[in-house]
Coordinates of C-alpha atoms in Angstrom, one line a residue:
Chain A
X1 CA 37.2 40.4 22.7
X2 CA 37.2 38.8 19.1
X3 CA 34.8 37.4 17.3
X4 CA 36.4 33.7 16.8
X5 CA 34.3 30.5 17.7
X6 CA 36.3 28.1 19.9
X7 CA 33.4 26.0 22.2
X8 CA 29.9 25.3 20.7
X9 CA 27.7 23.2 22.3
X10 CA 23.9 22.7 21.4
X11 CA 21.0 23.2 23.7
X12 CA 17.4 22.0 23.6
X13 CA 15.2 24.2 26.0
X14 CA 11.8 22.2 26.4
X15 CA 8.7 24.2 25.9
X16 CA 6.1 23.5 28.3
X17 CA 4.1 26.8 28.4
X18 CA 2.9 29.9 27.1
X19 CA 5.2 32.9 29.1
X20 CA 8.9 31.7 30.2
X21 CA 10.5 28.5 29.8
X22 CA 13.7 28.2 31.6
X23 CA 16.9 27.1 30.1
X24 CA 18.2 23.8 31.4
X25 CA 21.7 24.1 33.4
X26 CA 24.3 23.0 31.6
X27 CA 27.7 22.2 33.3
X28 CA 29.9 23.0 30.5
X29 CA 28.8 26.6 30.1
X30 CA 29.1 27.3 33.9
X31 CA 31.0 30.5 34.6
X32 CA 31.9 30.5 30.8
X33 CA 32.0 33.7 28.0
X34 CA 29.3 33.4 26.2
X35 CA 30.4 34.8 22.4
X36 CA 26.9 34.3 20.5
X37 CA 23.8 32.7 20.1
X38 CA 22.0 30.8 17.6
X39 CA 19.1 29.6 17.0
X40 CA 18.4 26.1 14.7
X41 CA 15.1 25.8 13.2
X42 CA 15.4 22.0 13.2
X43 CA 12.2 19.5 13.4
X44 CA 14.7 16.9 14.2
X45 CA 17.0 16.7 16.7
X46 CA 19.8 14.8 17.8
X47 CA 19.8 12.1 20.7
X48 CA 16.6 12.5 21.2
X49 CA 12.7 12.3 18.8
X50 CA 10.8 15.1 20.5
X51 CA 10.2 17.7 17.9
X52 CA 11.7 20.7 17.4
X53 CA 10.4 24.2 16.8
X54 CA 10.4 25.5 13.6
X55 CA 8.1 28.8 13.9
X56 CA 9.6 31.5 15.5
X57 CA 6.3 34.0 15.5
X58 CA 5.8 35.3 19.1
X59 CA 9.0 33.2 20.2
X60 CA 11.4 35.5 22.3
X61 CA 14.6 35.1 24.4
X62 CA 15.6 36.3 27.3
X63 CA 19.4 36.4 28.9
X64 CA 20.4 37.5 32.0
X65 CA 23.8 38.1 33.2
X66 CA 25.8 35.3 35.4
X67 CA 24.1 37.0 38.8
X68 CA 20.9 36.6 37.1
X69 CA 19.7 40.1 38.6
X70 CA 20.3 42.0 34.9
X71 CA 19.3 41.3 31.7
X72 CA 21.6 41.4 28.8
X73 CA 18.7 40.8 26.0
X74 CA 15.5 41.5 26.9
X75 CA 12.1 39.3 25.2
X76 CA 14.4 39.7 21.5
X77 CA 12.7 38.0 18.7
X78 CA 13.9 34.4 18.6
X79 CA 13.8 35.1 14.2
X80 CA 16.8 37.6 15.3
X81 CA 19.2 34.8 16.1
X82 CA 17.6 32.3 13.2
X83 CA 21.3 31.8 11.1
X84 CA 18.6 31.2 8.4
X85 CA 17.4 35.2 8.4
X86 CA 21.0 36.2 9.9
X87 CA 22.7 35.1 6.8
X88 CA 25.3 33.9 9.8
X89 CA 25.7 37.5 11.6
X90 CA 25.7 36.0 14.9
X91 CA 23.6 38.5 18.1
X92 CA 26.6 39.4 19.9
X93 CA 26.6 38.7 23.6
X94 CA 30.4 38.3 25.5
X95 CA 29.2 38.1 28.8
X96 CA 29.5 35.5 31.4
X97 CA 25.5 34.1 31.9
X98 CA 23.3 32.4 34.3
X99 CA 21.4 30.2 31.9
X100 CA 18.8 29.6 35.0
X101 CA 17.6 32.5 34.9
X102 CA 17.3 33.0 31.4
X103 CA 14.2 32.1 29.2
X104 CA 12.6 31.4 26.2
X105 CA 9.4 33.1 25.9
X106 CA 6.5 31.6 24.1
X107 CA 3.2 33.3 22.9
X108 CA 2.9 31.0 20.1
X109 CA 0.6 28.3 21.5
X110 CA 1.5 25.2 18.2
X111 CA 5.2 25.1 20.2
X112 CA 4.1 24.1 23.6
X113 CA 5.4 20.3 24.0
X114 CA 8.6 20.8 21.0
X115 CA 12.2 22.1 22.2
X116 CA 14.0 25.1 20.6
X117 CA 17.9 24.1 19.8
X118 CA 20.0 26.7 20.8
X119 CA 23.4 26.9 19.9
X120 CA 25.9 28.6 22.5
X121 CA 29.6 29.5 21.1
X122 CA 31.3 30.3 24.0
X123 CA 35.3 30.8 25.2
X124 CA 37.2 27.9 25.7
X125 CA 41.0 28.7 25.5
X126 CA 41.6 25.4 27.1
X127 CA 41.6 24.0 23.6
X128 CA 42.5 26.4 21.4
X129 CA 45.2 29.3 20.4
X130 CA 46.7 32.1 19.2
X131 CA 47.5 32.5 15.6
X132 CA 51.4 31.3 15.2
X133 CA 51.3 32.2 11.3
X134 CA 49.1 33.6 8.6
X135 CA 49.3 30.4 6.3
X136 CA 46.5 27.8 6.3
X137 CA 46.2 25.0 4.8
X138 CA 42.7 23.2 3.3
X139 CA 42.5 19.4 3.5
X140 CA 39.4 17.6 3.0
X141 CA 37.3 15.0 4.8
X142 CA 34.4 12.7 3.7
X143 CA 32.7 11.1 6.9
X144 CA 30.7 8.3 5.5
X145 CA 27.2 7.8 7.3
X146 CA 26.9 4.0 8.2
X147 CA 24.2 4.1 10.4
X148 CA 21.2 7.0 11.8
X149 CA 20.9 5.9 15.3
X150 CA 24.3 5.6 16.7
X151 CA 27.5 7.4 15.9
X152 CA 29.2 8.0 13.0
X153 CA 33.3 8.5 13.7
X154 CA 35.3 10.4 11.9
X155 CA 38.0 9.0 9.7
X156 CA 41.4 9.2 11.3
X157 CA 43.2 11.0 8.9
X158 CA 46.8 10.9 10.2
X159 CA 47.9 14.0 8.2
X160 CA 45.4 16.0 10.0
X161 CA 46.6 14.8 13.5
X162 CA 47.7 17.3 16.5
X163 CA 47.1 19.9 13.8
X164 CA 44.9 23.7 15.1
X165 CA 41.7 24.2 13.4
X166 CA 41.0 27.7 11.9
X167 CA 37.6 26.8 9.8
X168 CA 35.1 24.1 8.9
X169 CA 33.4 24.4 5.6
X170 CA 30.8 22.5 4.7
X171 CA 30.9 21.2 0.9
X172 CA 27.5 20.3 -0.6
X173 CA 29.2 18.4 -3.6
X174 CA 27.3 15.0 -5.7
X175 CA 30.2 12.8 -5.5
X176 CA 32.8 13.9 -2.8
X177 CA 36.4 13.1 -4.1
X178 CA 37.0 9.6 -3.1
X179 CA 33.6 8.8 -5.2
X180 CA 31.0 8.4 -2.2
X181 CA 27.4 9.8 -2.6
X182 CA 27.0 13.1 -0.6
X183 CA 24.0 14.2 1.4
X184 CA 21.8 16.7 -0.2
X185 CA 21.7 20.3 1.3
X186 CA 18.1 19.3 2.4
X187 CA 18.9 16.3 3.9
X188 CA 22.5 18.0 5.9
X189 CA 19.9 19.9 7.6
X190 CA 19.4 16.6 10.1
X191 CA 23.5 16.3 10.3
X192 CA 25.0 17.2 13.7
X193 CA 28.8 17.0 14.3
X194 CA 30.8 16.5 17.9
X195 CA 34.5 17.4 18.0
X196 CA 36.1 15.8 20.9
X197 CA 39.7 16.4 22.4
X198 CA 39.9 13.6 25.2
X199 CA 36.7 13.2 26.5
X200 CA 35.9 16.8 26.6
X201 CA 33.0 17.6 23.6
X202 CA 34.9 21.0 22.4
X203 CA 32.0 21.7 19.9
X204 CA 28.9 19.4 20.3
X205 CA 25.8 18.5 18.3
X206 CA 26.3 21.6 16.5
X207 CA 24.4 21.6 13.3
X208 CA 26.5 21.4 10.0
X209 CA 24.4 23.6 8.3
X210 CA 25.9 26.3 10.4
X211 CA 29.2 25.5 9.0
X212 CA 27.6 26.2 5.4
X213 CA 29.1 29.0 4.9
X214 CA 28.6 29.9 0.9
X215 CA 26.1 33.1 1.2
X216 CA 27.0 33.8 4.5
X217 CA 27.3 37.4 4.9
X218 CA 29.9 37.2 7.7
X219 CA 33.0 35.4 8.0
X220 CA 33.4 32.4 10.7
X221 CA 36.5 32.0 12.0
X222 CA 38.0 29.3 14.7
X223 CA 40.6 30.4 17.4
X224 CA 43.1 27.3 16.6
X225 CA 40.8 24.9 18.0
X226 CA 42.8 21.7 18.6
X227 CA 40.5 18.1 18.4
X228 CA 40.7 14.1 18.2
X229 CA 39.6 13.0 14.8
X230 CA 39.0 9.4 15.8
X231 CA 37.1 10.3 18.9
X232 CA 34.7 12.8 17.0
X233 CA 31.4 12.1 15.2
X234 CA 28.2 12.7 13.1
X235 CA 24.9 12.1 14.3
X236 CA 21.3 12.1 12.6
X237 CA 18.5 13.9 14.3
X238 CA 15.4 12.4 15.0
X239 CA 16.7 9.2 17.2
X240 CA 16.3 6.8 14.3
X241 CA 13.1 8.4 12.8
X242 CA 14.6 9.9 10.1
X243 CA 14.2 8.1 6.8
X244 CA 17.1 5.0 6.4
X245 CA 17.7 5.4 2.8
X246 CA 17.7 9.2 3.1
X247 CA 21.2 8.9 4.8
X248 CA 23.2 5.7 5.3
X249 CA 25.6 5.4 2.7
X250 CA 25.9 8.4 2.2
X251 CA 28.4 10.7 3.5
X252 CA 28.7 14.0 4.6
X253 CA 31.7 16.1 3.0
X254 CA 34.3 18.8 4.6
X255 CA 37.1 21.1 4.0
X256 CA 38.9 21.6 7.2
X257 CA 41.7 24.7 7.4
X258 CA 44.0 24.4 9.4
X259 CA 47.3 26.6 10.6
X260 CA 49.8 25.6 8.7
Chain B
X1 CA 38.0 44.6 2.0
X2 CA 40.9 44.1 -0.5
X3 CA 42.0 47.4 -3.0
X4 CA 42.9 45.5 -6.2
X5 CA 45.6 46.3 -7.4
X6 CA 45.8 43.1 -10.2
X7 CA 43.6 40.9 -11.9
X8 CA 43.9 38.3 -14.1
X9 CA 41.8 35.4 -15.6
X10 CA 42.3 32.0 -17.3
X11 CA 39.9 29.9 -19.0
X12 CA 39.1 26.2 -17.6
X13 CA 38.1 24.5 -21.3
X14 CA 36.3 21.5 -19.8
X15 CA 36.3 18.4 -22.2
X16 CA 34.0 15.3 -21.3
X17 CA 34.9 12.9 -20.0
X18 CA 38.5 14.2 -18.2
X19 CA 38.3 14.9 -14.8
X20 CA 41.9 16.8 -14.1
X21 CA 43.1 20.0 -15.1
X22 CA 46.4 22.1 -14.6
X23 CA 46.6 25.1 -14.0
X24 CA 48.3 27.5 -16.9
X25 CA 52.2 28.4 -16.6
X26 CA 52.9 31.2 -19.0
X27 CA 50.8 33.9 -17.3
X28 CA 51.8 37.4 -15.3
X29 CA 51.5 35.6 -11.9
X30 CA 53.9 33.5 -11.9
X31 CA 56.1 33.5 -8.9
X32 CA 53.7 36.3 -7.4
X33 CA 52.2 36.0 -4.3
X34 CA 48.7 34.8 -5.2
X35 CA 45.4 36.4 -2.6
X36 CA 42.8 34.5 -3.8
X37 CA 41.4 32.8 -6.7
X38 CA 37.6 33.0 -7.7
X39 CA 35.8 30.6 -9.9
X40 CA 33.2 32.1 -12.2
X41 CA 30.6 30.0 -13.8
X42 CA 27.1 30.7 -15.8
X43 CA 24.3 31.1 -13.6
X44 CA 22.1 30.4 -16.5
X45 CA 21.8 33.4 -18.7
X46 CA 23.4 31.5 -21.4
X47 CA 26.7 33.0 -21.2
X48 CA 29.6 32.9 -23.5
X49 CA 33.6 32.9 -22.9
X50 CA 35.3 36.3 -23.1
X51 CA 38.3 35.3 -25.2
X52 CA 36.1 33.4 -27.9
X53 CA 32.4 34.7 -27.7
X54 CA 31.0 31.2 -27.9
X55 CA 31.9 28.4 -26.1
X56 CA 29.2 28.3 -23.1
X57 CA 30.3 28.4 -19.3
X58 CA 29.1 25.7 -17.9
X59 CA 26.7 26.4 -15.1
X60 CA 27.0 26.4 -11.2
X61 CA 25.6 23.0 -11.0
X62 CA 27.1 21.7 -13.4
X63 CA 30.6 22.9 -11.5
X64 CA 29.2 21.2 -8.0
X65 CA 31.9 18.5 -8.2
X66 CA 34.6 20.7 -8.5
X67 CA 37.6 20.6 -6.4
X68 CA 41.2 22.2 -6.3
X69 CA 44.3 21.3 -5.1
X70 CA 46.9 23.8 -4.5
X71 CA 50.4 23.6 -4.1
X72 CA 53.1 26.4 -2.6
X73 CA 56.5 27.2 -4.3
X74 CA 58.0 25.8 -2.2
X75 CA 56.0 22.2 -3.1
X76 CA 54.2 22.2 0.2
X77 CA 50.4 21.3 0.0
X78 CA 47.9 24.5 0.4
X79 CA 44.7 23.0 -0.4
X80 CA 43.6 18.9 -1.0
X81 CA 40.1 18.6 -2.7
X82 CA 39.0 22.3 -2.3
X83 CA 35.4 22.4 -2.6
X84 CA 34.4 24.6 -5.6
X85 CA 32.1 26.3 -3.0
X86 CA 34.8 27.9 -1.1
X87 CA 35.9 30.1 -3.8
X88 CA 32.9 30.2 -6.3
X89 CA 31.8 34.3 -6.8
X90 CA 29.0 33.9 -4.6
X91 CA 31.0 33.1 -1.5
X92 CA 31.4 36.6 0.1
X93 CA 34.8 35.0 2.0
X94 CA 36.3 33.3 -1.0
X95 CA 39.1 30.9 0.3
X96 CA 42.7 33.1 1.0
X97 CA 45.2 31.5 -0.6
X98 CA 47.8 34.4 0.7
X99 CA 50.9 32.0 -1.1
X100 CA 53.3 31.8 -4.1
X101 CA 51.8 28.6 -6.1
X102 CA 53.7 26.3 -7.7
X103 CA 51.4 26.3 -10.7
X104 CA 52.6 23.1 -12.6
X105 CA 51.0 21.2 -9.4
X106 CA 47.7 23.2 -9.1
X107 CA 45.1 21.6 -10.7
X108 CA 41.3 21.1 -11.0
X109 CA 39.4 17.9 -10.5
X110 CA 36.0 16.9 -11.2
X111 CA 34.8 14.0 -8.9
X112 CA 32.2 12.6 -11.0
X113 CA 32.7 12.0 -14.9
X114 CA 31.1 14.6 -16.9
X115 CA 30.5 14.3 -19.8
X116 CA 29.5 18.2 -21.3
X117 CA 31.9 20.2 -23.1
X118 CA 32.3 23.8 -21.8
X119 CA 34.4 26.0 -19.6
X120 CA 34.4 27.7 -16.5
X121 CA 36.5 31.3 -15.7
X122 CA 39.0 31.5 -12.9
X123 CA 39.9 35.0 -11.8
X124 CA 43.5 35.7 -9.9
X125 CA 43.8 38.0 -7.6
X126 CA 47.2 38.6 -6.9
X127 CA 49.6 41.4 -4.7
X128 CA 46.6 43.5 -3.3
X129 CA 46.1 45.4 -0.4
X130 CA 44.1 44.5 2.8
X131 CA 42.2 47.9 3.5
X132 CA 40.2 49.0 6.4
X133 CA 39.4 52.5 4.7
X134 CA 35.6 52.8 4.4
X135 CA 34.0 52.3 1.3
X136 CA 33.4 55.3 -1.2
X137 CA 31.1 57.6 -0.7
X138 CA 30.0 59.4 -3.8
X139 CA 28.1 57.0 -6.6
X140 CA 26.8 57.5 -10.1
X141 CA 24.6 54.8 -11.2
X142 CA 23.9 54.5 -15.1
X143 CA 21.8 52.1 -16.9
X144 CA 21.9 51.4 -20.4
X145 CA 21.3 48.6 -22.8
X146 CA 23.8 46.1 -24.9
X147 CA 22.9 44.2 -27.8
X148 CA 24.0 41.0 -27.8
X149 CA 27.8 40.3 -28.0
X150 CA 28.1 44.5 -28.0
X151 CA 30.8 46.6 -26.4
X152 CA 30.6 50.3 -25.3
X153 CA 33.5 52.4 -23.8
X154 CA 33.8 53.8 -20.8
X155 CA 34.5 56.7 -21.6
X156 CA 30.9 57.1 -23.6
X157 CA 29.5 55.7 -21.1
X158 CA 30.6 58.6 -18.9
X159 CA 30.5 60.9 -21.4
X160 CA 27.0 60.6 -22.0
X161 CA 26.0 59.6 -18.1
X162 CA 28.8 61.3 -15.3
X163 CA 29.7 64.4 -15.1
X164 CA 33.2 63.2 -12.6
X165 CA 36.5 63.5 -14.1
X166 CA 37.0 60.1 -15.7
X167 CA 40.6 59.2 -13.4
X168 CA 38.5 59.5 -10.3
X169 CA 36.7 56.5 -10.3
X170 CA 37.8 54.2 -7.6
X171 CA 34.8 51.1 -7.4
X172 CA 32.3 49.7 -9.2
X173 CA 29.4 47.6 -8.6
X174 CA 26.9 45.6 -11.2
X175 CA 23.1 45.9 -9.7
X176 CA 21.8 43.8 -12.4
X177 CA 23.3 40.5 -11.7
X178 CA 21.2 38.4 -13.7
X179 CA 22.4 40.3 -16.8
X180 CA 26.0 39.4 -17.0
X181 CA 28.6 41.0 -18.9
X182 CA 33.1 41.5 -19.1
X183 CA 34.5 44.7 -18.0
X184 CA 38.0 45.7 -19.5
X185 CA 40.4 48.0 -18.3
X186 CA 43.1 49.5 -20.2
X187 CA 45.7 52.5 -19.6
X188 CA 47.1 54.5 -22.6
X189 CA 49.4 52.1 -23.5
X190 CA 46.5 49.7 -24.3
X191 CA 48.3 46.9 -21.2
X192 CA 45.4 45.5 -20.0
X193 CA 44.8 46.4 -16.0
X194 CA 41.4 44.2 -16.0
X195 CA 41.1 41.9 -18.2
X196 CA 37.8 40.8 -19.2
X197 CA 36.3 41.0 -15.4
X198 CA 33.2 39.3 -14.7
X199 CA 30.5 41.4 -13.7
X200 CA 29.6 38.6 -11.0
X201 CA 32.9 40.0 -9.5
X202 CA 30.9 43.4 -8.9
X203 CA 28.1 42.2 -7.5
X204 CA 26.5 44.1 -4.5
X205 CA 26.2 42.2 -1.1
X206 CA 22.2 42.4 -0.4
X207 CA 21.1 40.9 3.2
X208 CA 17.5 39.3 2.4
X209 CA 14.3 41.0 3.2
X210 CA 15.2 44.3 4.0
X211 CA 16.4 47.4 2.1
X212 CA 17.6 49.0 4.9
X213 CA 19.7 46.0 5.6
X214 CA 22.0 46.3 2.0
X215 CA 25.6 45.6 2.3
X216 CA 27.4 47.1 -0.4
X217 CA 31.1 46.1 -1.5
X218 CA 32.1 47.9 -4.4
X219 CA 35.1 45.8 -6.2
X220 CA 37.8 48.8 -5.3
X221 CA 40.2 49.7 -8.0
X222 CA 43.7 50.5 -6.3
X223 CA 44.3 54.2 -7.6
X224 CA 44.7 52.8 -11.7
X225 CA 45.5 53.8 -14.3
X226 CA 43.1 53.4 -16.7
X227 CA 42.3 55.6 -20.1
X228 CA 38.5 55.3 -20.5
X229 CA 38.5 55.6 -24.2
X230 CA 40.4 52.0 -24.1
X231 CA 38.3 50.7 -21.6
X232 CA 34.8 49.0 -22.5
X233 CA 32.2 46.7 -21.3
X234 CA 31.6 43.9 -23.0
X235 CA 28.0 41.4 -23.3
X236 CA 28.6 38.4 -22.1
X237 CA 25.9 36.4 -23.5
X238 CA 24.0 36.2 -27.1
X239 CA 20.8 38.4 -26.0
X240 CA 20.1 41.6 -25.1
X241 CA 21.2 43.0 -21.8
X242 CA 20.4 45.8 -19.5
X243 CA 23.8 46.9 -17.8
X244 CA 23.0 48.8 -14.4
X245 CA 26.5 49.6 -13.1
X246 CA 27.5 52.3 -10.2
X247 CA 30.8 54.2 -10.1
X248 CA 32.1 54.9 -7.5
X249 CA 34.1 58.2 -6.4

């Protein structure tokens, strides 16, 4: 199996213990080929204003496979799937899962009553594709932030239409190219992107920073993944607690490749 | 990993207050199939342009509004807006370009108006080899120090430090990042095979934290032909440097 990303889909796991906290059942991922894991040291997250955890000291995970009688990782440091310590090389996993029966375990009692946001790339060959040719092309988007509690669409930019998707880089430019303010690496650490073909979320709330890819010491790559423009969208974390000013008017900037 | 077999650089003079500039036409590249291009910039050690010795690169930050458009022979659109970051040195997966250009319509663009004079270094890599051969095995690290705006040979510096035969050497890698300096390749015939390389483009890959964890990717010379006695490194800035550099064997 290769290592390209086609679903993503963010998870918030609540922790309301010390020992194992269940992961929530999420429909999507049902019966699904789980690629990798990550997790997103966020303090705010999107849709919602519960906190998130940050400290990963005596934080572990747990996955079992899709029967939920064998476990594929066993108690692994949550730190070993932070993308900040990774430098982006993902913890490997390919495997169908029963997220019921996985966990996360907590020994660190300052996390009880946050979430830990876990991102799961997983197969979806619904929406996307082989390669049909070596060439890509780079075309840029600026997705202006009008507002922090509702969402913020995509521009429909026609020339990027029906086109497959082989990468998203994040820019972290002053002045983006049609002269808009960008957000500040610190501040794109609250940004949360949903790609949307129909009204299926082919990667959702998945944090830009992920998609940050200048020291990265491995190389992302998208299988073709095909998506509606005008039906995608940014969020802001936090559920409108983040700081107003910090954001709107703003905008967040991208270079998206593309098969050519 | 990519065997390089050619190199080339151009200069970026960046006047204030213009925002656009084309790329150059009379150059070795033309009509080649172009890999990938990487941007070079100071990261503040005060360096210095190879081909004059004094006008200042202007730093990474000052480059952050930087973006390219490319444009195929065949007048087809590669790249709109670019982000600098996609192919600055420090991106381990610099953009693939993998395409003739159709240089009179490649340009650079500055979003915001800048008003500094300075330039910037953009290296071509052009017609090299995708590899999947491992890495080199047997290394030679020397150290030794430059005056400011000083060259050295190669060939003294393997004279005095390795005892390999000279045409053996088929990486290299720079440990000392922070002390920049220009590496220049030239066979007998004094035709340059690396002109004026960035040591930024011989950086090692190092994972944080942990030793153990090092990634190293030397910059692999494609089986060249290089005389050492032609070949020197060059300071890149107007102090003192300390030059740690590994060959590779």
């Amino acid at each position: 199996m290769n290592n390209k990303l086609s679903g993503g889909k963010l998870v918030l796991v609540p922790i309301k213990n010390l020992g194992a906290n269940k992961i929530p059942y999420v429909e999507d991922l049902r019966n699904r080929v789980i690629k990798f894991i990550d997790f997103y040291p966020a303090t705010l997250l999107p849709d919602t204003d519960e906190e998130g955890v940050t400290d990963v000291t005596n934080m572990y995970l747990s996955i079992t496979d899709v029967f939920g009688n064998e476990y594929l990782i066993k108690d692994m440091p949550l730190e070993r799937f932070n993308y900040v310590d990774t430098l982006g090389v993902k913890q490997s996993i390919k495997n169908k899962i029963s997220l019921q029966n996985s966990a996360v375990i907590c020994q660190n009692a300052s996390n009880i009553g946050k979430y830990v946001a876990l991102v799961f790339w997983y197969d979806l060959p619904e929406f996307s594709a082989r390669n049909r040719s070596n060439v890509t092309v780079a075309d840029s988007i600026t997705i202006p932030i009008t507002n922090i509690i509702r969402y913020n669409s995509l521009p429909d930019e026609e020339r990027m239409s029906g086109k497959r998707f082989r990468n998203l880089l994040l820019g972290t430019p002053n002045v983006t190219p049609d002269l808009k303010n960008a957000l500040p690496l610190s501040k794109l650490q609250n940004v949360y992107i949903t790609l949307r073909k129909g009204s299926y979320n082919v990667i959702e709330n998945i944090p830009v920073i992920l998609l940050y890819q200048l020291q990265m010491l491995t190389k992302i790559e998208f299988a073709n993944i095909v998506f509606d423009l005008q039906s995608s969208y940014i969020t802001v974390g936090g559920a409108g607690s983040a700081h107003f000013t910090d954001y709107v008017d703003k905008a967040v900037f991208f270079n998206f490749v593309y098969e050519k | 990993m990519r065997l390089i077999n050619n190199i080339d650089f151009f200069q970026v003079n960046v006047v204030g207050g213009s925002s656009e500039y084309y790329f150059p036409q009379n150059v070795s590249w033309v009509g080649k199939k172009i890999n990938s291009l990487v941007v070079v910039g100071s990261n503040g050690q005060n360096e210095v342009s190879p081909i004059d010795g004094s006008t200042p690169l202007l730093t990474l930050n000052e480059l952050k509004d930087l973006y390219i458009d490319l444009v195929s022979a065949e007048d087809k659109e590669l790249a709109r807006n670019l982000h600098v970051d996609n192919v600055v040195y420090q991106n381990n997966y610099v953009y693939s370009v993998e395409s003739v250009l159709s240089l009179n319509l490649c340009r650079f663009i500055f979003s915001d108006n800048y008003f500094n004079s300075g330039c910037f270094l953009v290296y071509v890599i052009y017609e090299s080899e995708e590899t999947t051969e491992n890495n080199p095995v047997n290394s030679v690290t020397v150290e030794l120090q430059l005056q400011a705006n000083d060259e050295i040979s190669i060939k003294e510096v393997i004279d005095e430090y390795m005892h390999v035969k000279t045409e053996c050497v088929k990486g290299l890698i720079s440990w000392n990042t922070e002390e920049p300096f220009y590496l220049t390749l030239r066979d007998e015939n004094d035709t340059y095979t690396f002109n004026s390389v960035h040591s930024s483009l011989m950086r090692p890959q190092i994972n944080k934290g942990s030793a153990q964890n090092t990634q190293i990717y030397p910059l692999l010379l494609n089986n060249k032909d290089v005389d050492m006695d032609n070949s020197f490194i060059r300071n890149a800035t107007n102090s003192t440097i300390n030059v740690t550099l590994s060959f590779y064997y």
